[in-house]
PDB file of C-alpha atoms in Angstrom:
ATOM      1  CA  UNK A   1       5.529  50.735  10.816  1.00 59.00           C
ATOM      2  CA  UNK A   2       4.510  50.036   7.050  1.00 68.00           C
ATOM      3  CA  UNK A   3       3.788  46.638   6.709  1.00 84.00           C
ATOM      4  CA  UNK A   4       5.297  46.214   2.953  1.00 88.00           C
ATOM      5  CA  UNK A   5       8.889  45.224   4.894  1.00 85.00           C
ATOM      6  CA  UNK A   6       6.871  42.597   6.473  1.00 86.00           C
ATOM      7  CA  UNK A   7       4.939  41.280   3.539  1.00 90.00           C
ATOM      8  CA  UNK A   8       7.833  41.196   1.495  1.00 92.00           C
ATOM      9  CA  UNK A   9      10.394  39.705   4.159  1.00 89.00           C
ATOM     10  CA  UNK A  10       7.278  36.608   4.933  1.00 89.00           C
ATOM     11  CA  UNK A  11       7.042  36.074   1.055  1.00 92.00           C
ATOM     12  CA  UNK A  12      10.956  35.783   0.644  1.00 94.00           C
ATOM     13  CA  UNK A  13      10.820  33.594   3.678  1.00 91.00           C
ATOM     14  CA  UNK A  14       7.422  31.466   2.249  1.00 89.00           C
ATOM     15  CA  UNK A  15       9.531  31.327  -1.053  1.00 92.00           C
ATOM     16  CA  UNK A  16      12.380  29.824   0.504  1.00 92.00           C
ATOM     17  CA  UNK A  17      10.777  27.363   2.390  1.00 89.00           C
ATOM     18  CA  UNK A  18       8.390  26.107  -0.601  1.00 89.00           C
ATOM     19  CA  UNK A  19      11.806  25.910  -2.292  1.00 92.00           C
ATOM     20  CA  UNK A  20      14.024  23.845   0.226  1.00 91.00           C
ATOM     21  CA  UNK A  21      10.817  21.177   0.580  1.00 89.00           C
ATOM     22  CA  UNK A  22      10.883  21.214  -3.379  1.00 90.00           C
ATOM     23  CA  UNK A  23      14.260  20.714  -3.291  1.00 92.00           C
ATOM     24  CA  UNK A  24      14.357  17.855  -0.443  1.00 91.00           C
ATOM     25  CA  UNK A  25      11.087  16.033  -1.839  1.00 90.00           C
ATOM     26  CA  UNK A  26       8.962  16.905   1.379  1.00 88.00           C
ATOM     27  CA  UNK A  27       6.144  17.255  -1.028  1.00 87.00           C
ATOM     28  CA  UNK A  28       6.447  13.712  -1.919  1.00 88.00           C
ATOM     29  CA  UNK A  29       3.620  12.136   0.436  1.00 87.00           C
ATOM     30  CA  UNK A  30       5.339   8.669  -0.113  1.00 88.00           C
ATOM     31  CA  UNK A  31       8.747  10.272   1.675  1.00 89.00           C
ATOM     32  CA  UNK A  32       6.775  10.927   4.807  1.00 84.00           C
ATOM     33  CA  UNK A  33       4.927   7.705   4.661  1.00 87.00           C
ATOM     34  CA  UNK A  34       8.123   5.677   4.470  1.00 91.00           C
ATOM     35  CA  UNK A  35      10.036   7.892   6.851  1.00 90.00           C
ATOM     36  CA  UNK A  36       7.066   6.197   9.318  1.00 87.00           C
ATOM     37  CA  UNK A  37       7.483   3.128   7.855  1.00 90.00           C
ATOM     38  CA  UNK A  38       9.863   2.201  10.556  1.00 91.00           C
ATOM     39  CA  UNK A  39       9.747  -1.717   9.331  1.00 94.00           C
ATOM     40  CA  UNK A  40       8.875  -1.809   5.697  1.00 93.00           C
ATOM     41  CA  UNK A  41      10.413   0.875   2.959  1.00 91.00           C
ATOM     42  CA  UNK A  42      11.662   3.047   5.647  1.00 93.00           C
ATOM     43  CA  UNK A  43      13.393   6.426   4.402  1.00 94.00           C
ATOM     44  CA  UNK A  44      15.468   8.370   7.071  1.00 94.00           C
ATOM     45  CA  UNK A  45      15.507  11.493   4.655  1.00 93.00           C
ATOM     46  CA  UNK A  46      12.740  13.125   6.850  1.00 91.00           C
ATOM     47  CA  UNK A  47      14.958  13.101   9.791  1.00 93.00           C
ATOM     48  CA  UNK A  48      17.541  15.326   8.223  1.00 94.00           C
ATOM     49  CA  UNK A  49      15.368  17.425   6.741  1.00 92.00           C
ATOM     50  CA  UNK A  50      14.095  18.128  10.246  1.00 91.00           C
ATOM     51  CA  UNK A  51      17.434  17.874  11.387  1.00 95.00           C
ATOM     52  CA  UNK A  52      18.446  20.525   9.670  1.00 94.00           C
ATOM     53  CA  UNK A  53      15.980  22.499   9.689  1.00 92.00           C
ATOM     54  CA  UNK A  54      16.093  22.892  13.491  1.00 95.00           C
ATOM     55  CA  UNK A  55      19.380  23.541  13.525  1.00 96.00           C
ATOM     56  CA  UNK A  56      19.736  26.534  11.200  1.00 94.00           C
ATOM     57  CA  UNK A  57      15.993  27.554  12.674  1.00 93.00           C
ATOM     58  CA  UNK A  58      17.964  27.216  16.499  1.00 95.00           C
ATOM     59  CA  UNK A  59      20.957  28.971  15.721  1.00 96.00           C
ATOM     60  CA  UNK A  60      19.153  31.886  14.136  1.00 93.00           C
ATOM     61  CA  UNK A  61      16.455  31.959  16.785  1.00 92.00           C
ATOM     62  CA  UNK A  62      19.262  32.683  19.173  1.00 94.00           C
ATOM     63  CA  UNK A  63      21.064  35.524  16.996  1.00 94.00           C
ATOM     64  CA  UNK A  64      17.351  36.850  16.082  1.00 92.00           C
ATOM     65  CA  UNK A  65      17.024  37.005  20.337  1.00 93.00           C
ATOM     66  CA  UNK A  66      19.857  38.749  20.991  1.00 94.00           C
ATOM     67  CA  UNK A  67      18.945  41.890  19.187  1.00 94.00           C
ATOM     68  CA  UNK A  68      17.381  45.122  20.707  1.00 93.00           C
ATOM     69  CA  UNK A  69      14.111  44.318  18.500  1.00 91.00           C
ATOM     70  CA  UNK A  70      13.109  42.493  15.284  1.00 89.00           C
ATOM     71  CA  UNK A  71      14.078  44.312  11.308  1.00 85.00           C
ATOM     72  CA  UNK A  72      10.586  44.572  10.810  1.00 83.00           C
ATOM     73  CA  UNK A  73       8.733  44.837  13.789  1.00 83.00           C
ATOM     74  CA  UNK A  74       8.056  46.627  17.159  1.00 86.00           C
ATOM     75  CA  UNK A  75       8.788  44.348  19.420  1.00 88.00           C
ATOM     76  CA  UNK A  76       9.254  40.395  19.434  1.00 89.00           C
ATOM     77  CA  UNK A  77       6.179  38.176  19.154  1.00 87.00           C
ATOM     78  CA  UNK A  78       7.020  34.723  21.495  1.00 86.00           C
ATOM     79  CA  UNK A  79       4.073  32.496  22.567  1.00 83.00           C
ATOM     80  CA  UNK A  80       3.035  33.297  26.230  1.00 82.00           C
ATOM     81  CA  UNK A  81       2.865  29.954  27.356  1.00 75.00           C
ATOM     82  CA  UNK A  82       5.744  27.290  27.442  1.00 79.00           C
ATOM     83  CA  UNK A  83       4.469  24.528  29.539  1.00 85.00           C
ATOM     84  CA  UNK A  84       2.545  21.592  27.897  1.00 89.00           C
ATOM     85  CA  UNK A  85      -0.586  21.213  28.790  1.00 89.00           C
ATOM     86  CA  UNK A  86      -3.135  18.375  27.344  1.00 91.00           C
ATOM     87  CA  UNK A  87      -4.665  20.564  24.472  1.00 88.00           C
ATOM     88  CA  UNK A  88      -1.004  20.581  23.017  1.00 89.00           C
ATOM     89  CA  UNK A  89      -0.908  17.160  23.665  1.00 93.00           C
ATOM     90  CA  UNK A  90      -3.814  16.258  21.926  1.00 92.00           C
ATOM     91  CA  UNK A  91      -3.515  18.271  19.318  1.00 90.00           C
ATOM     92  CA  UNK A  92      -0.126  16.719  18.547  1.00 91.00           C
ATOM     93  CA  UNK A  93      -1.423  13.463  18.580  1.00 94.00           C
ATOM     94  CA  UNK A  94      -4.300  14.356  16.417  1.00 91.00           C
ATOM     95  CA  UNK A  95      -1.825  15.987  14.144  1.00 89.00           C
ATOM     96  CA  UNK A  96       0.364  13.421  14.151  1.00 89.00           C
ATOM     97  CA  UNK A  97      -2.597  10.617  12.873  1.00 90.00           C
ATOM     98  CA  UNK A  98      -3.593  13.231  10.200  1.00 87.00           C
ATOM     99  CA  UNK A  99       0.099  13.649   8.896  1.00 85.00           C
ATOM    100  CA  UNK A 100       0.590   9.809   9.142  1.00 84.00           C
ATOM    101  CA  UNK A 101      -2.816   9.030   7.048  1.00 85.00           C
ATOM    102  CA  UNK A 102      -2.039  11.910   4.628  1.00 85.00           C
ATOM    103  CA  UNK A 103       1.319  11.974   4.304  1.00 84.00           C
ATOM    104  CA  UNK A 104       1.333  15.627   3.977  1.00 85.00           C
ATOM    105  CA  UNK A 105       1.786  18.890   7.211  1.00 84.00           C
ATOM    106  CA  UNK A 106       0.869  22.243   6.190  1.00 85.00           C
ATOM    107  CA  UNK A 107       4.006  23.582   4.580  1.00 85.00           C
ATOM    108  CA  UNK A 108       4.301  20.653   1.898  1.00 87.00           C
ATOM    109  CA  UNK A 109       0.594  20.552   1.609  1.00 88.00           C
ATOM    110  CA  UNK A 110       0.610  24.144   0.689  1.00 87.00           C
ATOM    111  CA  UNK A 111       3.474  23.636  -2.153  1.00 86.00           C
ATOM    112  CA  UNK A 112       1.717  20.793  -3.108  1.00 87.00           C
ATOM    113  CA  UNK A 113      -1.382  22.939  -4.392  1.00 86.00           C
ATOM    114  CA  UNK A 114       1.228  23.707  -7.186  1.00 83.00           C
ATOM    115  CA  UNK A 115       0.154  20.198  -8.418  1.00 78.00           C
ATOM    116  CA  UNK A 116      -3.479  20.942  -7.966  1.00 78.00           C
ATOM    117  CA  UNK A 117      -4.576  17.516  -8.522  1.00 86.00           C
ATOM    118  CA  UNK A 118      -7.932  15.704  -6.485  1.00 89.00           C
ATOM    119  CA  UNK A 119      -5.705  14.501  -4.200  1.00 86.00           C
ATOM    120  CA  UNK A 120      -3.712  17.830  -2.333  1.00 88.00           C
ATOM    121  CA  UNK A 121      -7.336  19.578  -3.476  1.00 90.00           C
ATOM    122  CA  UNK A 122      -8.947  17.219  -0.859  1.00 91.00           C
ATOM    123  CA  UNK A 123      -6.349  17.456   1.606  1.00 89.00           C
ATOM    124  CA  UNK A 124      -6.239  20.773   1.459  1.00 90.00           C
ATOM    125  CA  UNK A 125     -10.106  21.501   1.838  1.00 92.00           C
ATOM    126  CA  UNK A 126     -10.407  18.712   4.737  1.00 91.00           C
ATOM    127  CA  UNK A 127      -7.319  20.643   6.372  1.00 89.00           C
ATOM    128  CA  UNK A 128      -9.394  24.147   6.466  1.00 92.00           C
ATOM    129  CA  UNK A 129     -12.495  22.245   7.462  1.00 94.00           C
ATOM    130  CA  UNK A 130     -10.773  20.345  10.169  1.00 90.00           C
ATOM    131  CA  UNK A 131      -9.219  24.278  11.618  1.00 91.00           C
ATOM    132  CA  UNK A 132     -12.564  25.795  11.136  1.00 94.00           C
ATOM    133  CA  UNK A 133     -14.199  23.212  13.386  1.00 93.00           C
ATOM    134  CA  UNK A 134     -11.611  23.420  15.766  1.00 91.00           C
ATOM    135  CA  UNK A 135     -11.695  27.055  15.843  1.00 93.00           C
ATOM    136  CA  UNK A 136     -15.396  27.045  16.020  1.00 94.00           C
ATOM    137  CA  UNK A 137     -15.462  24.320  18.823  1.00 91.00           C
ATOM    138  CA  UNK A 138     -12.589  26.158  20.656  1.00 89.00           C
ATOM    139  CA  UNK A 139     -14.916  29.216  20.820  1.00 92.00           C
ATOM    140  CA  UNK A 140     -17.750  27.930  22.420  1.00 90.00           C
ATOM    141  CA  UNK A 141     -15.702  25.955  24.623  1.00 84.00           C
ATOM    142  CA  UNK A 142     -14.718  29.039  26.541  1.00 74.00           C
TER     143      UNK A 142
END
């Protein structure tokens, strides 16, 4: 299969998605930080960002399932494992502090390069250095 279909359906798709966090103000760091902010400025806007996100993302999931095989694909791609195991854990918690501290996960970090100021610059880089250690560490680990 040529891979243009693909290329072109993930840019659509990365379009979109940089668009609806545009749109919703996920690249605002401050949103996320008072969305944590449980008893200070807190801002429930988060929550139905994610709220809806997961429901149009469930509902298509399932129609996406039901079908012989993907558009653009062979076959279907689903993670092999579904139990949770401590490296999810941990790495959920260590996401979790880094998202907290930075205000920022990797899709509104990513739009937020539009801005190229020192700040998403150094977010940014520390976010590639933190996955290449991991990576690197992961490797000699097993």
């Amino acid at each position: 299969m040529h891979p243009l279909p693909q290329l072109i359906v993930a840019l659509l798709a990365g379009v979109l998605m940089g668009l609806g966090l545009s749109v919703a103000q996920m690249i605002d760091p401050a949103k996320v930080v008072n969305f944590l902010d449980v008893f200070g400025t807190w801002d429930p806007s988060l929550a139905f960002v994610m709220g809806g996100g997961l429901a149009v993302n469930g509902l298509a999931t399932w129609f996406i399932l039901k079908q012989p095989k993907p558009a653009f694909a062979q076959h279907f791609q689903l993670p092999p494992l579904t139990a949770v195991d401590p490296r999810i854990v941990l790495g959920g918690a260590v996401f979790g502090i880094g998202w907290g501290l930075a205000g920022y996960c990797p899709g509104p970090m990513i739009v937020s390069l539009s801005f190229a100021d020192s700040a998403i610059v150094t977010v940014v880089g520390s976010y590639l250095v933190g996955t290449f250690v991991t990576r690197w560490w992961l490797s000699k680990a097993s």
